[in-house]
Amino acid sequence: MRRLFLLSPLFLLLLGCERVQSTLYPAGPAAHRIATVSWFMIILFLVVIAIMWALIAIAVTKGKGTLEEHAPVDMGGGHGWVAIGGLMIPGLILFALFVIGLQLLASFPIHSHGDANLRPEILITGHQWWWEVHYLNADASKQATTANEIHIPSGRPVTIELKSADVIHSFWVPALHGKVDLIPGHPNFVRVEAAHPGVFHGTCAEYCGAQHGHMRLLVIAQPPAEYKAWLQGQRKPAQEPTSPEAQMGEQVFLTGPCSMCHSIRGTVAGGRVAPDLTHIASREYIAANSYRNNNANLEAWVTHAQSLKPEAQMPNLPDFDGQHLRALVAYLRQLQ
């Protein structure tokens, strides 16, 4: 136990070095501006703390004698320290940070106000507790819908419109941008840019209910040519199952409760209250990026979603027998 106690600071230090989701390791211009302010605040905070500890050390080391040898408290003195160190300097620091924060916020577009430059390429709708991602285009045949996994081209800004279908959510991918709220009936906008290809993790940053902590984001920045090819693939309808097991799984999906909530383009399944599954096999995770997209997790999610994500809209479906469950998963796993 003692050894564990001694190692705990090292463990916390290693956790602090994790770069998966941190504002201090930017990967785009907006995040870089936020990181600059964050580092300034951290360094300023450390300087103030160092000065405070130095003053405390001076007071402790130079304070000698007894209370009888010092002037009475009511004699005054020390008011300048209180006025300058306790009021003026903190006030100036807070005012400077306030002004810097306002300037930073003003540089980010949140509301369109008819700005043609804010014409969105992607519409994200927050649900309890998942993200609907719609790729916009004037030509309806070139639109595509997916969920929870957002692909963008690297090297250029992408404007995203943010809406909520229920309660207030907050879009936050620290490596790319700050937090922007999704408010019911009030669309907001965010312009993200990834300076280089990569995978960036995000989350809902506004408490939105029981599974708020499992409402995760995954932004995948790809080279423009790769992104274009990916988007063209997402526009296509679901591919037809070829194996007998997958063909059986398609029938299980279409004749069972799954098609009441989910949609798969190219089939009669047209549910609108749950994620579009047309290309679910191409996604790295399921359940709003809570679990790896593999056979075992898909089987568990289909049959006992409430044990994995309590209070989610996905109900438990324990009535599938082994053969039909394996067939259903085989069908979903080939939806590339």
PDB file of N, CA, C and O in Angstrom, residues 2 13 31-32 38 41 50 68 72 78-79 151 154 158 174 177-178 211 215 252 261 280 284 295 325 330 334:
ATOM      1  N   ARG A   2       1.943   1.222   0.801  1.00  0.00           N
ATOM      2  CA  ARG A   2       2.832   2.387   0.853  1.00  0.00           C
ATOM      3  C   ARG A   2       3.479   2.634  -0.498  1.00  0.00           C
ATOM      4  O   ARG A   2       3.630   3.773  -0.937  1.00  0.00           O
ATOM      5  N   LEU A  13       0.927  12.115 -13.028  1.00  0.00           N
ATOM      6  CA  LEU A  13       1.720  12.845 -14.020  1.00  0.00           C
ATOM      7  C   LEU A  13       1.566  12.224 -15.397  1.00  0.00           C
ATOM      8  O   LEU A  13       1.417  12.920 -16.407  1.00  0.00           O
ATOM      9  N   ALA A  31      -7.781  25.880 -32.420  1.00  0.00           N
ATOM     10  CA  ALA A  31      -7.292  25.260 -31.194  1.00  0.00           C
ATOM     11  C   ALA A  31      -5.940  25.844 -30.783  1.00  0.00           C
ATOM     12  O   ALA A  31      -5.633  25.941 -29.586  1.00  0.00           O
ATOM     13  N   HIS A  32      -5.135  26.239 -31.758  1.00  0.00           N
ATOM     14  CA  HIS A  32      -3.831  26.836 -31.440  1.00  0.00           C
ATOM     15  C   HIS A  32      -4.011  28.155 -30.701  1.00  0.00           C
ATOM     16  O   HIS A  32      -3.281  28.444 -29.732  1.00  0.00           O
ATOM     17  N   SER A  38      -4.434  29.418 -23.096  1.00  0.00           N
ATOM     18  CA  SER A  38      -4.383  28.466 -21.979  1.00  0.00           C
ATOM     19  C   SER A  38      -2.989  28.424 -21.360  1.00  0.00           C
ATOM     20  O   SER A  38      -2.841  28.451 -20.130  1.00  0.00           O
ATOM     21  N   MET A  41      -2.373  31.549 -19.348  1.00  0.00           N
ATOM     22  CA  MET A  41      -3.042  31.515 -18.042  1.00  0.00           C
ATOM     23  C   MET A  41      -2.315  30.582 -17.073  1.00  0.00           C
ATOM     24  O   MET A  41      -2.174  30.897 -15.886  1.00  0.00           O
ATOM     25  N   ALA A  50       4.086  31.255  -7.240  1.00  0.00           N
ATOM     26  CA  ALA A  50       5.481  31.333  -6.798  1.00  0.00           C
ATOM     27  C   ALA A  50       5.715  32.582  -5.953  1.00  0.00           C
ATOM     28  O   ALA A  50       6.400  32.537  -4.915  1.00  0.00           O
ATOM     29  N   GLU A  68       4.162  40.338  22.436  1.00  0.00           N
ATOM     30  CA  GLU A  68       4.360  41.492  23.310  1.00  0.00           C
ATOM     31  C   GLU A  68       5.374  42.467  22.734  1.00  0.00           C
ATOM     32  O   GLU A  68       5.367  43.665  23.046  1.00  0.00           O
ATOM     33  N   PRO A  72       0.738  46.836  18.603  1.00  0.00           N
ATOM     34  CA  PRO A  72      -0.642  46.305  18.626  1.00  0.00           C
ATOM     35  C   PRO A  72      -1.239  46.256  17.226  1.00  0.00           C
ATOM     36  O   PRO A  72      -0.875  47.049  16.352  1.00  0.00           O
ATOM     37  N   GLY A  78       0.321  47.603   6.814  1.00  0.00           N
ATOM     38  CA  GLY A  78      -0.014  46.489   5.923  1.00  0.00           C
ATOM     39  C   GLY A  78      -1.172  46.754   4.998  1.00  0.00           C
ATOM     40  O   GLY A  78      -1.523  45.893   4.186  1.00  0.00           O
ATOM     41  N   HIS A  79      -1.783  47.957   5.106  1.00  0.00           N
ATOM     42  CA  HIS A  79      -2.928  48.241   4.238  1.00  0.00           C
ATOM     43  C   HIS A  79      -2.524  48.317   2.763  1.00  0.00           C
ATOM     44  O   HIS A  79      -3.304  47.982   1.879  1.00  0.00           O
ATOM     45  N   HIS A 151     -16.029  12.865 -40.541  1.00  0.00           N
ATOM     46  CA  HIS A 151     -14.865  12.944 -41.426  1.00  0.00           C
ATOM     47  C   HIS A 151     -14.787  14.345 -42.022  1.00  0.00           C
ATOM     48  O   HIS A 151     -15.813  14.915 -42.440  1.00  0.00           O
ATOM     49  N   SER A 154      -8.430  17.496 -44.389  1.00  0.00           N
ATOM     50  CA  SER A 154      -7.403  18.243 -43.661  1.00  0.00           C
ATOM     51  C   SER A 154      -6.907  19.414 -44.504  1.00  0.00           C
ATOM     52  O   SER A 154      -7.036  19.421 -45.728  1.00  0.00           O
ATOM     53  N   VAL A 158     -13.696  23.821 -42.369  1.00  0.00           N
ATOM     54  CA  VAL A 158     -14.986  23.204 -42.674  1.00  0.00           C
ATOM     55  C   VAL A 158     -16.022  23.803 -41.721  1.00  0.00           C
ATOM     56  O   VAL A 158     -15.848  23.762 -40.496  1.00  0.00           O
ATOM     57  N   PRO A 174     -11.242  19.179 -28.410  1.00  0.00           N
ATOM     58  CA  PRO A 174     -10.213  20.098 -27.917  1.00  0.00           C
ATOM     59  C   PRO A 174      -9.057  20.339 -28.874  1.00  0.00           C
ATOM     60  O   PRO A 174      -8.509  21.445 -28.920  1.00  0.00           O
ATOM     61  N   HIS A 177     -10.949  22.768 -31.737  1.00  0.00           N
ATOM     62  CA  HIS A 177     -11.733  23.976 -31.457  1.00  0.00           C
ATOM     63  C   HIS A 177     -12.197  23.965 -30.010  1.00  0.00           C
ATOM     64  O   HIS A 177     -12.054  22.958 -29.299  1.00  0.00           O
ATOM     65  N   GLY A 178     -12.784  25.091 -29.605  1.00  0.00           N
ATOM     66  CA  GLY A 178     -13.378  25.186 -28.283  1.00  0.00           C
ATOM     67  C   GLY A 178     -14.788  24.638 -28.273  1.00  0.00           C
ATOM     68  O   GLY A 178     -15.273  24.051 -29.246  1.00  0.00           O
ATOM     69  N   GLN A 211     -26.528   9.427 -19.810  1.00  0.00           N
ATOM     70  CA  GLN A 211     -25.401   8.921 -20.592  1.00  0.00           C
ATOM     71  C   GLN A 211     -24.576  10.038 -21.228  1.00  0.00           C
ATOM     72  O   GLN A 211     -23.957   9.851 -22.270  1.00  0.00           O
ATOM     73  N   MET A 215     -21.430  10.127 -24.611  1.00  0.00           N
ATOM     74  CA  MET A 215     -21.808  10.798 -25.851  1.00  0.00           C
ATOM     75  C   MET A 215     -20.535  11.372 -26.457  1.00  0.00           C
ATOM     76  O   MET A 215     -20.235  12.556 -26.354  1.00  0.00           O
ATOM     77  N   VAL A 252     -33.811 -10.677 -40.989  1.00  0.00           N
ATOM     78  CA  VAL A 252     -34.014 -10.477 -39.551  1.00  0.00           C
ATOM     79  C   VAL A 252     -34.123  -8.990 -39.241  1.00  0.00           C
ATOM     80  O   VAL A 252     -34.981  -8.553 -38.464  1.00  0.00           O
ATOM     81  N   CYS A 261     -36.667   1.727 -36.034  1.00  0.00           N
ATOM     82  CA  CYS A 261     -35.919   2.882 -35.524  1.00  0.00           C
ATOM     83  C   CYS A 261     -34.768   3.287 -36.434  1.00  0.00           C
ATOM     84  O   CYS A 261     -34.436   4.466 -36.519  1.00  0.00           O
ATOM     85  N   ILE A 280     -22.524   1.101 -41.370  1.00  0.00           N
ATOM     86  CA  ILE A 280     -22.088   0.960 -39.974  1.00  0.00           C
ATOM     87  C   ILE A 280     -20.775   0.200 -39.854  1.00  0.00           C
ATOM     88  O   ILE A 280     -19.965   0.466 -38.957  1.00  0.00           O
ATOM     89  N   GLU A 284     -15.451   2.901 -36.637  1.00  0.00           N
ATOM     90  CA  GLU A 284     -14.542   2.254 -35.693  1.00  0.00           C
ATOM     91  C   GLU A 284     -15.240   1.847 -34.403  1.00  0.00           C
ATOM     92  O   GLU A 284     -14.832   0.881 -33.752  1.00  0.00           O
ATOM     93  N   ASN A 295     -17.745  -7.995 -33.576  1.00  0.00           N
ATOM     94  CA  ASN A 295     -18.864  -8.932 -33.471  1.00  0.00           C
ATOM     95  C   ASN A 295     -19.378  -9.039 -32.041  1.00  0.00           C
ATOM     96  O   ASN A 295     -20.600  -9.012 -31.797  1.00  0.00           O
ATOM     97  N   LEU A 325     -29.245 -14.040 -34.224  1.00  0.00           N
ATOM     98  CA  LEU A 325     -28.378 -12.966 -33.761  1.00  0.00           C
ATOM     99  C   LEU A 325     -27.071 -12.952 -34.557  1.00  0.00           C
ATOM    100  O   LEU A 325     -26.609 -11.891 -34.989  1.00  0.00           O
ATOM    101  N   ALA A 330     -23.742 -10.580 -38.781  1.00  0.00           N
ATOM    102  CA  ALA A 330     -23.032 -10.795 -40.047  1.00  0.00           C
ATOM    103  C   ALA A 330     -23.497  -9.824 -41.112  1.00  0.00           C
ATOM    104  O   ALA A 330     -22.692  -9.310 -41.904  1.00  0.00           O
ATOM    105  N   GLN A 334     -21.114  -6.431 -42.768  1.00  0.00           N
ATOM    106  CA  GLN A 334     -20.713  -6.302 -44.164  1.00  0.00           C
ATOM    107  C   GLN A 334     -21.229  -4.999 -44.804  1.00  0.00           C
ATOM    108  O   GLN A 334     -21.049  -4.785 -46.003  1.00  0.00           O
TER     109      GLN A 334
END
